[in-house]
């Protein structure tokens, strides 16, 4: 299993950050997605710009504090943990992904892939918050 964590301080209140991150229906701010599909209250699917699907199952939801889910696609299984901590008018976030590649050939590349994805996610989120 490969683990990667990214931390950031976002210059918006925790409610605003939480609502953007957890609103699966509103994926337009994400530069890596072409669409999302809500299956039910605890399951959703994200599709990359190339149409590759990943299924997410929410395992913990503590509003404005913690959001967790399991994730799976043809290449990996894993778990994502997001924590949200108010800091006055700002919010400290910490996003951790733990992933196991299903194919041996992919394992050497997982850490770099996760870091790149996490960096892109934070940049997309910061750009979206700047527009508010």
MMTF fields as JSON, N, C-alpha, C and O atoms, coordinates in Angstrom:
{
  "mmtfVersion": "1.0.0",
  "mmtfProducer": "UNKNOWN",
  "numBonds": 527,
  "numAtoms": 528,
  "numGroups": 132,
  "numChains": 1,
  "numModels": 1,
  "chainsPerModel": [1],
  "groupsPerChain": [132],
  "chainIdList": ["A"],
  "bondAtomList": [4, 2, 8, 6, 12, 10, 16, 14, 20, 18, 24, 22, 28, 26, 32, 30, 36, 34, 40, 38, 44, 42, 48, 46, 52, 50, 56, 54, 60, 58, 64, 62, 68, 66, 72, 70, 76, 74, 80, 78, 84, 82, 88, 86, 92, 90, 96, 94, 100, 98, 104, 102, 108, 106, 112, 110, 116, 114, 120, 118, 124, 122, 128, 126, 132, 130, 136, 134, 140, 138, 144, 142, 148, 146, 152, 150, 156, 154, 160, 158, 164, 162, 168, 166, 172, 170, 176, 174, 180, 178, 184, 182, 188, 186, 192, 190, 196, 194, 200, 198, 204, 202, 208, 206, 212, 210, 216, 214, 220, 218, 224, 222, 228, 226, 232, 230, 236, 234, 240, 238, 244, 242, 248, 246, 252, 250, 256, 254, 260, 258, 264, 262, 268, 266, 272, 270, 276, 274, 280, 278, 284, 282, 288, 286, 292, 290, 296, 294, 300, 298, 304, 302, 308, 306, 312, 310, 316, 314, 320, 318, 324, 322, 328, 326, 332, 330, 336, 334, 340, 338, 344, 342, 348, 346, 352, 350, 356, 354, 360, 358, 364, 362, 368, 366, 372, 370, 376, 374, 380, 378, 384, 382, 388, 386, 392, 390, 396, 394, 400, 398, 404, 402, 408, 406, 412, 410, 416, 414, 420, 418, 424, 422, 428, 426, 432, 430, 436, 434, 440, 438, 444, 442, 448, 446, 452, 450, 456, 454, 460, 458, 464, 462, 468, 466, 472, 470, 476, 474, 480, 478, 484, 482, 488, 486, 492, 490, 496, 494, 500, 498, 504, 502, 508, 506, 512, 510, 516, 514, 520, 518, 524, 522],
  "bondOrderList": [1, 1, 1, 1, 1, 1, 1, 1, 1, 1, 1, 1, 1, 1, 1, 1, 1, 1, 1, 1, 1, 1, 1, 1, 1, 1, 1, 1, 1, 1, 1, 1, 1, 1, 1, 1, 1, 1, 1, 1, 1, 1, 1, 1, 1, 1, 1, 1, 1, 1, 1, 1, 1, 1, 1, 1, 1, 1, 1, 1, 1, 1, 1, 1, 1, 1, 1, 1, 1, 1, 1, 1, 1, 1, 1, 1, 1, 1, 1, 1, 1, 1, 1, 1, 1, 1, 1, 1, 1, 1, 1, 1, 1, 1, 1, 1, 1, 1, 1, 1, 1, 1, 1, 1, 1, 1, 1, 1, 1, 1, 1, 1, 1, 1, 1, 1, 1, 1, 1, 1, 1, 1, 1, 1, 1, 1, 1, 1, 1, 1, 1],
  "groupList": [{"groupName": "UNK", "atomNameList": ["N", "CA", "C", "O"], "elementList": ["N", "C", "C", "O"], "formalChargeList": [0, 0, 0, 0], "bondAtomList": [1, 0, 2, 1, 3, 2], "bondOrderList": [1, 1, 2], "singleLetterCode": "X", "chemCompType": "L-PEPTIDE LINKING"}],
  "groupTypeList": [0, 0, 0, 0, 0, 0, 0, 0, 0, 0, 0, 0, 0, 0, 0, 0, 0, 0, 0, 0, 0, 0, 0, 0, 0, 0, 0, 0, 0, 0, 0, 0, 0, 0, 0, 0, 0, 0, 0, 0, 0, 0, 0, 0, 0, 0, 0, 0, 0, 0, 0, 0, 0, 0, 0, 0, 0, 0, 0, 0, 0, 0, 0, 0, 0, 0, 0, 0, 0, 0, 0, 0, 0, 0, 0, 0, 0, 0, 0, 0, 0, 0, 0, 0, 0, 0, 0, 0, 0, 0, 0, 0, 0, 0, 0, 0, 0, 0, 0, 0, 0, 0, 0, 0, 0, 0, 0, 0, 0, 0, 0, 0, 0, 0, 0, 0, 0, 0, 0, 0, 0, 0, 0, 0, 0, 0, 0, 0, 0, 0, 0, 0],
  "groupIdList": [1, 2, 3, 4, 5, 6, 7, 8, 9, 10, 11, 12, 13, 14, 15, 16, 17, 18, 19, 20, 21, 22, 23, 24, 25, 26, 27, 28, 29, 30, 31, 32, 33, 34, 35, 36, 37, 38, 39, 40, 41, 42, 43, 44, 45, 46, 47, 48, 49, 50, 51, 52, 53, 54, 55, 56, 57, 58, 59, 60, 61, 62, 63, 64, 65, 66, 67, 68, 69, 70, 71, 72, 73, 74, 75, 76, 77, 78, 79, 80, 81, 82, 83, 84, 85, 86, 87, 88, 89, 90, 91, 92, 93, 94, 95, 96, 97, 98, 99, 100, 101, 102, 103, 104, 105, 106, 107, 108, 109, 110, 111, 112, 113, 114, 115, 116, 117, 118, 119, 120, 121, 122, 123, 124, 125, 126, 127, 128, 129, 130, 131, 132],
  "secStructList": [7, 3, 3, 3, 3, 3, 3, 3, 3, 3, 1, 1, 7, 2, 2, 2, 2, 2, 2, 2, 2, 2, 7, 6, 6, 7, 7, 6, 6, 7, 6, 6, 3, 3, 3, 3, 3, 3, 3, 3, 6, 6, 3, 3, 3, 3, 3, 3, 6, 6, 7, 7, 3, 3, 3, 3, 3, 3, 3, 3, 3, 3, 6, 6, 6, 3, 3, 3, 3, 3, 3, 3, 7, 1, 1, 3, 3, 3, 3, 3, 3, 3, 3, 3, 3, 3, 3, 6, 6, 3, 3, 3, 3, 3, 3, 3, 3, 3, 3, 3, 3, 1, 1, 4, 4, 4, 4, 4, 4, 2, 2, 2, 2, 2, 2, 2, 2, 2, 2, 2, 2, 2, 2, 2, 2, 2, 2, 2, 2, 2, 6, 7],
  "xCoordList": [0.84, 0.0, 0.881, 1.879, 0.489, 1.203, 0.345, -0.866, 0.985, 0.265, 0.855, 2.072, -0.037, 0.407, -0.534, -1.754, 0.052, -0.731, -0.352, 0.816, -1.368, -1.122, -1.878, -3.0, -1.231, -1.83, -1.838, -0.948, -2.869, -2.941, -3.773, -4.625, -3.506, -4.335, -5.041, -4.407, -6.353, -7.176, -7.821, -8.339, -7.794, -8.249, -9.758, -10.226, -10.505, -11.961, -12.434, -11.727, -13.639, -14.175, -14.426, -14.557, -14.49, -14.588, -15.879, -15.868, -16.979, -18.246, -18.137, -18.628, -17.499, -17.332, -16.452, -16.798, -15.321, -14.405, -15.11, -15.058, -15.761, -16.476, -17.513, -17.598, -18.292, -19.371, -18.842, -19.471, -17.714, -17.129, -16.599, -16.899, -15.82, -15.178, -16.206, -16.043, -17.25, -18.199, -19.381, -20.181, -19.511, -20.605, -20.213, -19.694, -20.462, -20.05, -20.705, -20.106, -21.922, -22.649, -21.963, -22.033, -21.303, -20.67, -19.175, -18.35, -18.845, -17.462, -16.748, -15.571, -17.428, -16.868, -15.559, -14.78, -15.297, -14.054, -12.854, -11.708, -13.121, -12.049, -11.543, -12.303, -10.294, -9.729, -9.469, -9.188, -9.56, -9.261, -10.506, -10.385, -11.707, -12.932, -13.771, -13.822, -14.428, -15.363, -16.811, -17.693, -17.053, -18.402, -18.369, -17.388, -19.483, -19.683, -21.08, -21.949, -21.268, -22.559, -22.837, -22.038, -23.953, -24.326, -25.164, -26.218, -24.693, -25.374, -26.437, -27.576, -26.058, -26.979, -26.352, -25.369, -26.893, -26.403, -24.953, -24.3, -24.449, -23.081, -22.145, -20.99, -22.612, -21.766, -21.863, -22.946, -20.688, -20.653, -19.503, -18.602, -19.556, -18.544, -18.002, -18.766, -16.684, -16.034, -15.423, -14.898, -15.499, -14.94, -13.864, -14.101, -12.675, -11.584, -11.927, -12.926, -11.095, -11.292, -11.191, -11.705, -10.531, -10.43, -11.558, -11.597, -12.486, -13.624, -13.379, -14.224, -12.243, -11.923, -12.688, -12.603, -13.424, -14.308, -13.657, -12.968, -13.895, -13.519, -14.758, -15.44, -15.043, -16.193, -15.756, -14.742, -16.536, -16.257, -17.419, -18.583, -17.096, -18.112, -17.777, -16.757, -18.642, -18.407, -18.497, -19.467, -17.472, -17.422, -17.516, -17.758, -17.324, -17.41, -17.734, -17.115, -18.702, -19.061, -19.421, -20.511, -18.489, -18.702, -18.631, -17.539, -19.788, -19.822, -18.828, -18.716, -18.12, -17.116, -15.931, -15.158, -15.779, -14.647, -13.906, -12.683, -14.651, -13.996, -14.877, -16.088, -14.242, -14.93, -14.002, -12.839, -14.502, -13.693, -14.468, -15.697, -13.723, -14.361, -13.363, -12.159, -13.904, -13.139, -13.24, -14.231, -12.242, -12.248, -11.7, -10.845, -12.221, -11.781, -12.012, -13.018, -11.04, -11.191, -10.392, -9.938, -10.223, -9.533, -8.067, -7.467, -7.477, -6.05, -5.709, -4.591, -6.681, -6.325, -7.54, -8.691, -7.223, -8.196, -7.552, -6.326, -8.371, -7.765, -8.773, -9.965, -8.253, -9.063, -8.568, -7.365, -9.511, -9.21, -9.761, -10.887, -8.956, -9.37, -9.127, -8.02, -10.169, -10.043, -10.447, -11.532, -9.582, -9.929, -9.94, -9.153, -10.859, -11.108, -11.088, -11.88, -10.179, -10.035, -10.148, -9.344, -11.15, -11.284, -10.115, -9.617, -9.692, -8.623, -9.059, -8.513, -10.04, -10.602, -11.352, -12.289, -10.935, -11.561, -10.942, -11.352, -9.98, -9.301, -9.628, -10.257, -9.177, -9.399, -8.129, -7.54, -7.718, -6.6, -7.194, -8.085, -6.692, -7.149, -5.967, -4.818, -6.279, -5.286, -5.985, -6.979, -5.456, -6.034, -5.01, -3.89, -5.413, -4.526, -5.155, -6.33, -4.374, -4.808, -3.906, -2.683, -4.533, -3.825, -4.296, -5.483, -3.372, -3.733, -2.896, -1.698, -3.559, -2.864, -3.112, -4.255, -2.03, -2.147, -2.495, -1.92, -3.439, -3.845, -2.858, -2.776, -2.113, -1.162, 0.26, 0.595, 1.083, 2.462, 3.223, 4.023, 2.987, 3.716, 3.435, 4.249, 2.305, 1.955, 2.53, 2.65, 2.876, 3.29, 4.431, 4.376, 5.465, 6.548, 6.119, 6.82, 4.975, 4.55, 3.456, 3.083, 2.944, 1.782, 2.078, 1.274, 3.182, 3.498, 3.558, 2.967, 4.261, 4.374, 3.012, 2.697, 2.218, 0.881, 0.007, -0.67, 0.025, -0.781, -0.361, -1.215, 0.927, 1.423, 0.955, 0.516, 1.05, 0.639, -0.864, -1.289, -1.663, -3.114, -3.501, -4.368, -2.863, -3.172, -2.819, -3.576, -1.679, -1.26, -2.255, -2.627, -2.681, -3.66, -4.99, -5.613, -5.415, -6.668, -6.634, -7.579, -5.566, -5.436, -5.398, -6.038, -4.678, -4.624, -6.004, -6.4, -6.736, -8.102, -8.986, -9.783, -8.846, -9.649, -9.304, -10.204, -8.036, -7.62, -8.133, -8.592, -8.06, -8.55, -10.059, -10.536, -10.791, -12.237, -12.564, -13.475, -11.828, -12.059, -11.734, -12.393, -10.732, -10.365, -11.505, -11.641, -12.325, -13.435, -14.63, -15.559, -14.63, -15.784, -15.681, -16.569],
  "yCoordList": [-1.179, 0.0, 1.237, 1.311, 2.212, 3.481, 4.559, 4.612, 5.416, 6.471, 7.826, 7.988, 8.798, 10.147, 11.149, 10.982, 12.197, 13.221, 14.591, 14.873, 15.438, 16.835, 17.703, 17.39, 18.813, 19.759, 21.138, 21.487, 21.915, 23.279, 24.131, 23.629, 25.417, 26.389, 27.198, 27.862, 27.129, 27.777, 29.016, 28.963, 30.104, 31.387, 31.579, 32.616, 30.579, 30.642, 29.862, 28.997, 30.183, 29.529, 28.042, 27.618, 27.272, 25.822, 25.385, 24.395, 26.093, 25.724, 25.828, 24.956, 26.882, 27.056, 25.955, 25.352, 25.693, 24.648, 23.294, 22.55, 22.975, 21.706, 21.536, 20.476, 22.576, 22.453, 22.238, 21.535, 22.821, 22.604, 21.174, 20.471, 20.753, 19.43, 18.307, 17.33, 18.428, 17.313, 17.35, 16.414, 18.398, 18.475, 17.724, 18.313, 16.441, 15.558, 15.954, 15.801, 16.457, 16.881, 18.027, 18.106, 18.913, 20.085, 19.811, 20.249, 19.093, 18.683, 19.632, 19.427, 20.656, 21.534, 22.205, 22.562, 22.385, 23.017, 22.086, 22.529, 20.789, 19.785, 19.644, 19.242, 19.962, 19.899, 18.473, 18.255, 17.492, 16.109, 15.279, 14.105, 15.861, 15.073, 15.524, 16.707, 14.547, 14.85, 14.769, 15.416, 13.96, 13.88, 13.081, 12.408, 13.176, 12.356, 11.754, 12.249, 10.692, 10.012, 9.634, 8.938, 10.086, 9.721, 8.449, 8.422, 7.4, 6.113, 6.093, 5.692, 6.526, 6.641, 7.587, 8.26, 7.651, 8.593, 8.38, 9.309, 7.174, 6.911, 6.439, 6.109, 6.402, 5.912, 6.834, 7.279, 7.113, 7.914, 7.441, 6.733, 7.849, 7.471, 8.746, 9.624, 8.839, 9.937, 9.388, 8.274, 10.186, 9.812, 10.819, 12.027, 10.309, 11.184, 11.783, 11.417, 12.698, 13.291, 12.246, 12.454, 11.126, 10.024, 9.017, 8.015, 9.266, 8.383, 7.229, 6.34, 7.215, 6.133, 6.326, 7.389, 5.322, 5.433, 4.913, 3.893, 5.644, 5.213, 5.322, 6.346, 4.249, 4.216, 4.549, 4.047, 5.404, 5.86, 5.48, 5.648, 4.967, 4.644, 5.387, 5.12, 6.318, 7.137, 6.264, 5.529, 6.352, 5.553, 6.404, 5.876, 7.721, 8.624, 10.019, 10.512, 10.642, 12.022, 12.767, 12.599, 13.591, 14.469, 15.89, 16.433, 16.501, 17.79, 18.822, 19.077, 19.395, 20.445, 19.97, 20.793, 18.657, 18.117, 16.997, 17.04, 15.991, 14.796, 14.142, 14.009, 13.734, 13.008, 11.894, 12.143, 10.665, 9.517, 8.655, 8.586, 8.002, 7.042, 6.01, 6.256, 4.841, 3.816, 4.114, 4.691, 3.735, 3.962, 2.742, 2.021, 2.531, 1.381, 1.626, 2.204, 1.163, 1.102, -0.105, -0.918, -0.225, -1.387, -1.479, -2.549, -0.364, -0.328, -0.323, -0.67, 0.075, 0.228, 0.105, 0.178, -0.087, 0.054, 0.969, 1.055, 1.653, 2.533, 3.199, 2.89, 4.126, 4.859, 6.298, 6.554, 7.236, 8.666, 9.239, 8.935, 10.08, 10.758, 12.246, 12.67, 13.029, 14.478, 15.074, 14.788, 15.902, 16.603, 18.104, 18.621, 18.785, 20.208, 20.868, 20.519, 21.822, 22.475, 23.985, 24.594, 24.6, 26.056, 26.771, 26.354, 27.855, 28.71, 30.158, 30.865, 30.591, 31.928, 31.951, 31.179, 32.841, 32.938, 31.972, 31.95, 31.184, 30.235, 28.8, 28.569, 27.849, 26.43, 25.65, 25.78, 24.839, 23.922, 22.593, 22.04, 22.094, 20.797, 19.84, 20.24, 18.574, 17.505, 16.368, 15.829, 16.007, 14.938, 13.81, 14.018, 12.618, 11.453, 10.358, 10.028, 9.807, 8.677, 7.492, 7.619, 6.341, 5.079, 4.193, 3.886, 3.784, 3.082, 1.824, 1.803, 0.784, -0.442, -0.66, -0.778, -0.713, -0.974, -2.439, -3.316, -2.701, -4.075, -4.771, -5.999, -3.99, -4.551, -4.252, -3.105, -5.281, -5.115, -4.063, -3.321, -3.991, -3.06, -1.6, -0.725, -1.328, 0.04, 0.47, 1.665, -0.474, -0.157, 0.853, 1.705, 0.803, 1.785, 3.226, 4.167, 3.406, 4.736, 5.343, 6.5, 4.584, 5.029, 6.285, 7.217, 6.345, 7.49, 8.784, 9.791, 8.758, 9.956, 10.35, 11.537, 9.381, 9.643, 10.314, 11.302, 9.772, 10.346, 11.785, 12.658, 12.035, 13.384, 14.361, 15.47, 13.946, 14.799, 15.086, 16.225, 14.058, 14.22, 15.128, 15.991, 14.933, 15.75, 17.224, 18.116, 17.469, 18.84, 19.495, 20.653, 18.769, 19.282, 19.587, 20.613, 18.705, 18.874, 20.154, 20.941, 20.37, 21.576, 22.819, 23.815, 22.795, 23.961, 24.266, 25.429, 23.241, 23.438, 24.032, 24.932, 23.533, 24.016, 25.475, 26.286, 25.807, 27.184, 28.132, 29.232, 27.719, 28.536, 28.786, 29.894, 27.755, 27.883, 28.825, 29.646, 28.713, 29.58, 31.038, 31.942, 31.277, 32.644, 33.331, 34.551, 32.577, 33.14, 33.488, 34.143, 33.067, 33.312, 34.618, 34.964],
  "zCoordList": [0.0, 0.0, 0.0, 0.716, -0.822, -0.903, -0.269, -0.482, 0.513, 1.222, 0.841, 0.747, 0.624, 0.298, 0.955, 0.93, 1.547, 2.235, 1.7, 1.43, 1.551, 1.189, 2.187, 2.586, 2.585, 3.524, 2.876, 2.1, 3.212, 2.691, 3.642, 4.376, 3.609, 4.321, 3.244, 2.423, 3.265, 2.255, 2.863, 3.978, 2.152, 2.681, 2.559, 2.088, 2.983, 3.042, 4.262, 4.777, 4.714, 5.905, 5.642, 4.493, 6.705, 6.612, 5.911, 5.179, 6.117, 5.474, 3.957, 3.24, 3.464, 2.022, 1.443, 0.427, 2.082, 1.6, 1.624, 0.645, 2.723, 2.857, 1.747, 1.126, 1.506, 0.524, -0.892, -1.683, -1.218, -2.553, -2.667, -3.632, -1.689, -1.755, -1.764, -2.495, -0.972, -0.816, -1.775, -1.792, -2.569, -3.537, -4.805, -5.753, -4.811, -5.906, -7.228, -8.293, -7.159, -8.361, -9.1, -10.326, -8.358, -8.95, -9.135, -8.333, -10.184, -10.457, -11.417, -11.713, -11.904, -12.93, -12.555, -13.439, -11.276, -10.831, -10.934, -10.86, -11.106, -11.167, -12.605, -13.486, -12.849, -14.207, -14.673, -15.852, -13.765, -14.122, -14.418, -14.766, -14.289, -14.451, -15.64, -15.979, -16.264, -17.346, -16.874, -17.438, -15.823, -15.257, -13.963, -13.645, -13.221, -12.029, -12.112, -12.829, -11.374, -11.335, -9.878, -9.252, -9.349, -7.987, -8.05, -8.687, -7.387, -7.388, -6.291, -6.529, -5.094, -3.955, -2.929, -3.24, -1.733, -0.722, -0.311, 0.163, -0.487, -0.038, -1.157, -0.887, -2.379, -3.475, -4.682, -5.064, -5.278, -6.496, -7.38, -6.931, -8.645, -9.622, -10.257, -10.658, -10.344, -11.056, -12.335, -12.359, -13.4, -14.685, -15.06, -15.06, -15.382, -15.806, -17.165, -17.784, -17.615, -18.941, -20.052, -21.15, -19.768, -20.731, -20.566, -21.28, -19.629, -19.424, -18.472, -18.365, -17.773, -16.846, -15.54, -14.926, -15.117, -13.957, -12.675, -12.673, -11.592, -10.253, -9.376, -9.372, -8.627, -7.738, -6.317, -5.831, -5.66, -4.296, -3.394, -3.759, -2.212, -1.214, 0.073, 0.707, 0.45, 1.636, 2.88, 3.065, 3.734, 4.96, 6.226, 7.312, 6.09, 7.235, 6.728, 5.785, 7.36, 7.005, 8.279, 8.826, 8.744, 9.892, 9.349, 9.18, 9.071, 8.378, 8.913, 10.112, 7.949, 8.194, 9.033, 9.525, 9.203, 9.969, 9.242, 9.111, 8.769, 8.234, 7.181, 7.357, 6.072, 5.007, 4.571, 4.253, 4.552, 4.15, 3.171, 3.208, 2.299, 1.41, 0.91, 0.843, 0.56, -0.136, -1.616, -2.064, -2.376, -3.817, -4.535, -4.021, -5.745, -6.52, -8.004, -8.418, -8.792, -10.243, -10.743, -9.939, -12.017, -12.568, -12.207, -12.316, -11.774, -11.47, -9.986, -9.605, -9.131, -7.716, -6.81, -7.241, -5.525, -4.444, -3.425, -3.349, -2.64, -1.658, -0.755, -0.767, 0.032, 1.002, 1.022, 0.963, 1.105, 1.136, 2.426, 2.819, 3.09, 4.316, 4.13, 3.799, 4.346, 4.293, 5.622, 6.128, 6.196, 7.432, 7.157, 6.364, 7.84, 7.647, 9.024, 9.899, 9.209, 10.516, 10.351, 9.646, 11.003, 10.899, 11.563, 12.61, 10.929, 11.448, 11.247, 10.401, 12.022, 11.811, 10.495, 10.29, 9.599, 8.272, 7.275, 6.115, 7.686, 6.806, 7.243, 8.276, 6.422, 6.719, 6.422, 5.35, 7.386, 7.161, 6.7, 7.346, 5.586, 5.091, 5.06, 4.87, 5.251, 5.119, 4.4, 4.886, 3.237, 2.436, 2.315, 1.848, 2.741, 2.716, 1.864, 2.027, 0.968, 0.155, 0.444, 0.513, 0.611, 0.756, -0.387, -0.492, -1.24, -2.468, -2.641, -2.359, -3.109, -3.504, -4.993, -5.433, -5.759, -7.196, -7.399, -6.755, -8.3, -8.585, -9.515, -9.535, -10.279, -11.237, -10.769, -10.473, -10.706, -10.242, -11.028, -10.458, -12.315, -13.166, -12.789, -13.085, -12.148, -11.766, -10.415, -10.144, -9.588, -8.212, -8.095, -7.209, -8.945, -8.812, -9.113, -8.741, -9.782, -10.213, -9.34, -9.533, -8.392, -7.613, -6.798, -6.817, -6.096, -5.226, -6.038, -5.649, -7.148, -7.987, -8.557, -8.642, -8.942, -9.473, -8.406, -8.688, -7.177, -6.098, -5.801, -5.648, -5.718, -5.443, -6.52, -6.213, -7.777, -8.893, -8.822, -9.015, -8.547, -8.457, -7.287, -7.428, -6.145, -4.972, -5.206, -4.823, -5.83, -6.131, -7.083, -6.892, -8.094, -9.048, -8.349, -8.619, -7.464, -6.737, -5.903, -5.945, -5.152, -4.316, -5.198, -4.863, -6.301, -7.193, -7.762, -7.83, -8.168, -8.668, -7.579, -7.842, -6.367, -5.246, -4.923, -4.708, -4.887, -4.621, -5.7, -5.391, -6.956, -8.063, -7.934, -8.178, -7.551, -7.366, -6.227, -6.338, -5.128, -3.978, -4.297, -3.784, -5.133, -5.515, -6.24, -6.152, -6.953, -7.722, -6.855, -7.328, -5.6, -4.712, -3.988, -3.209]
}
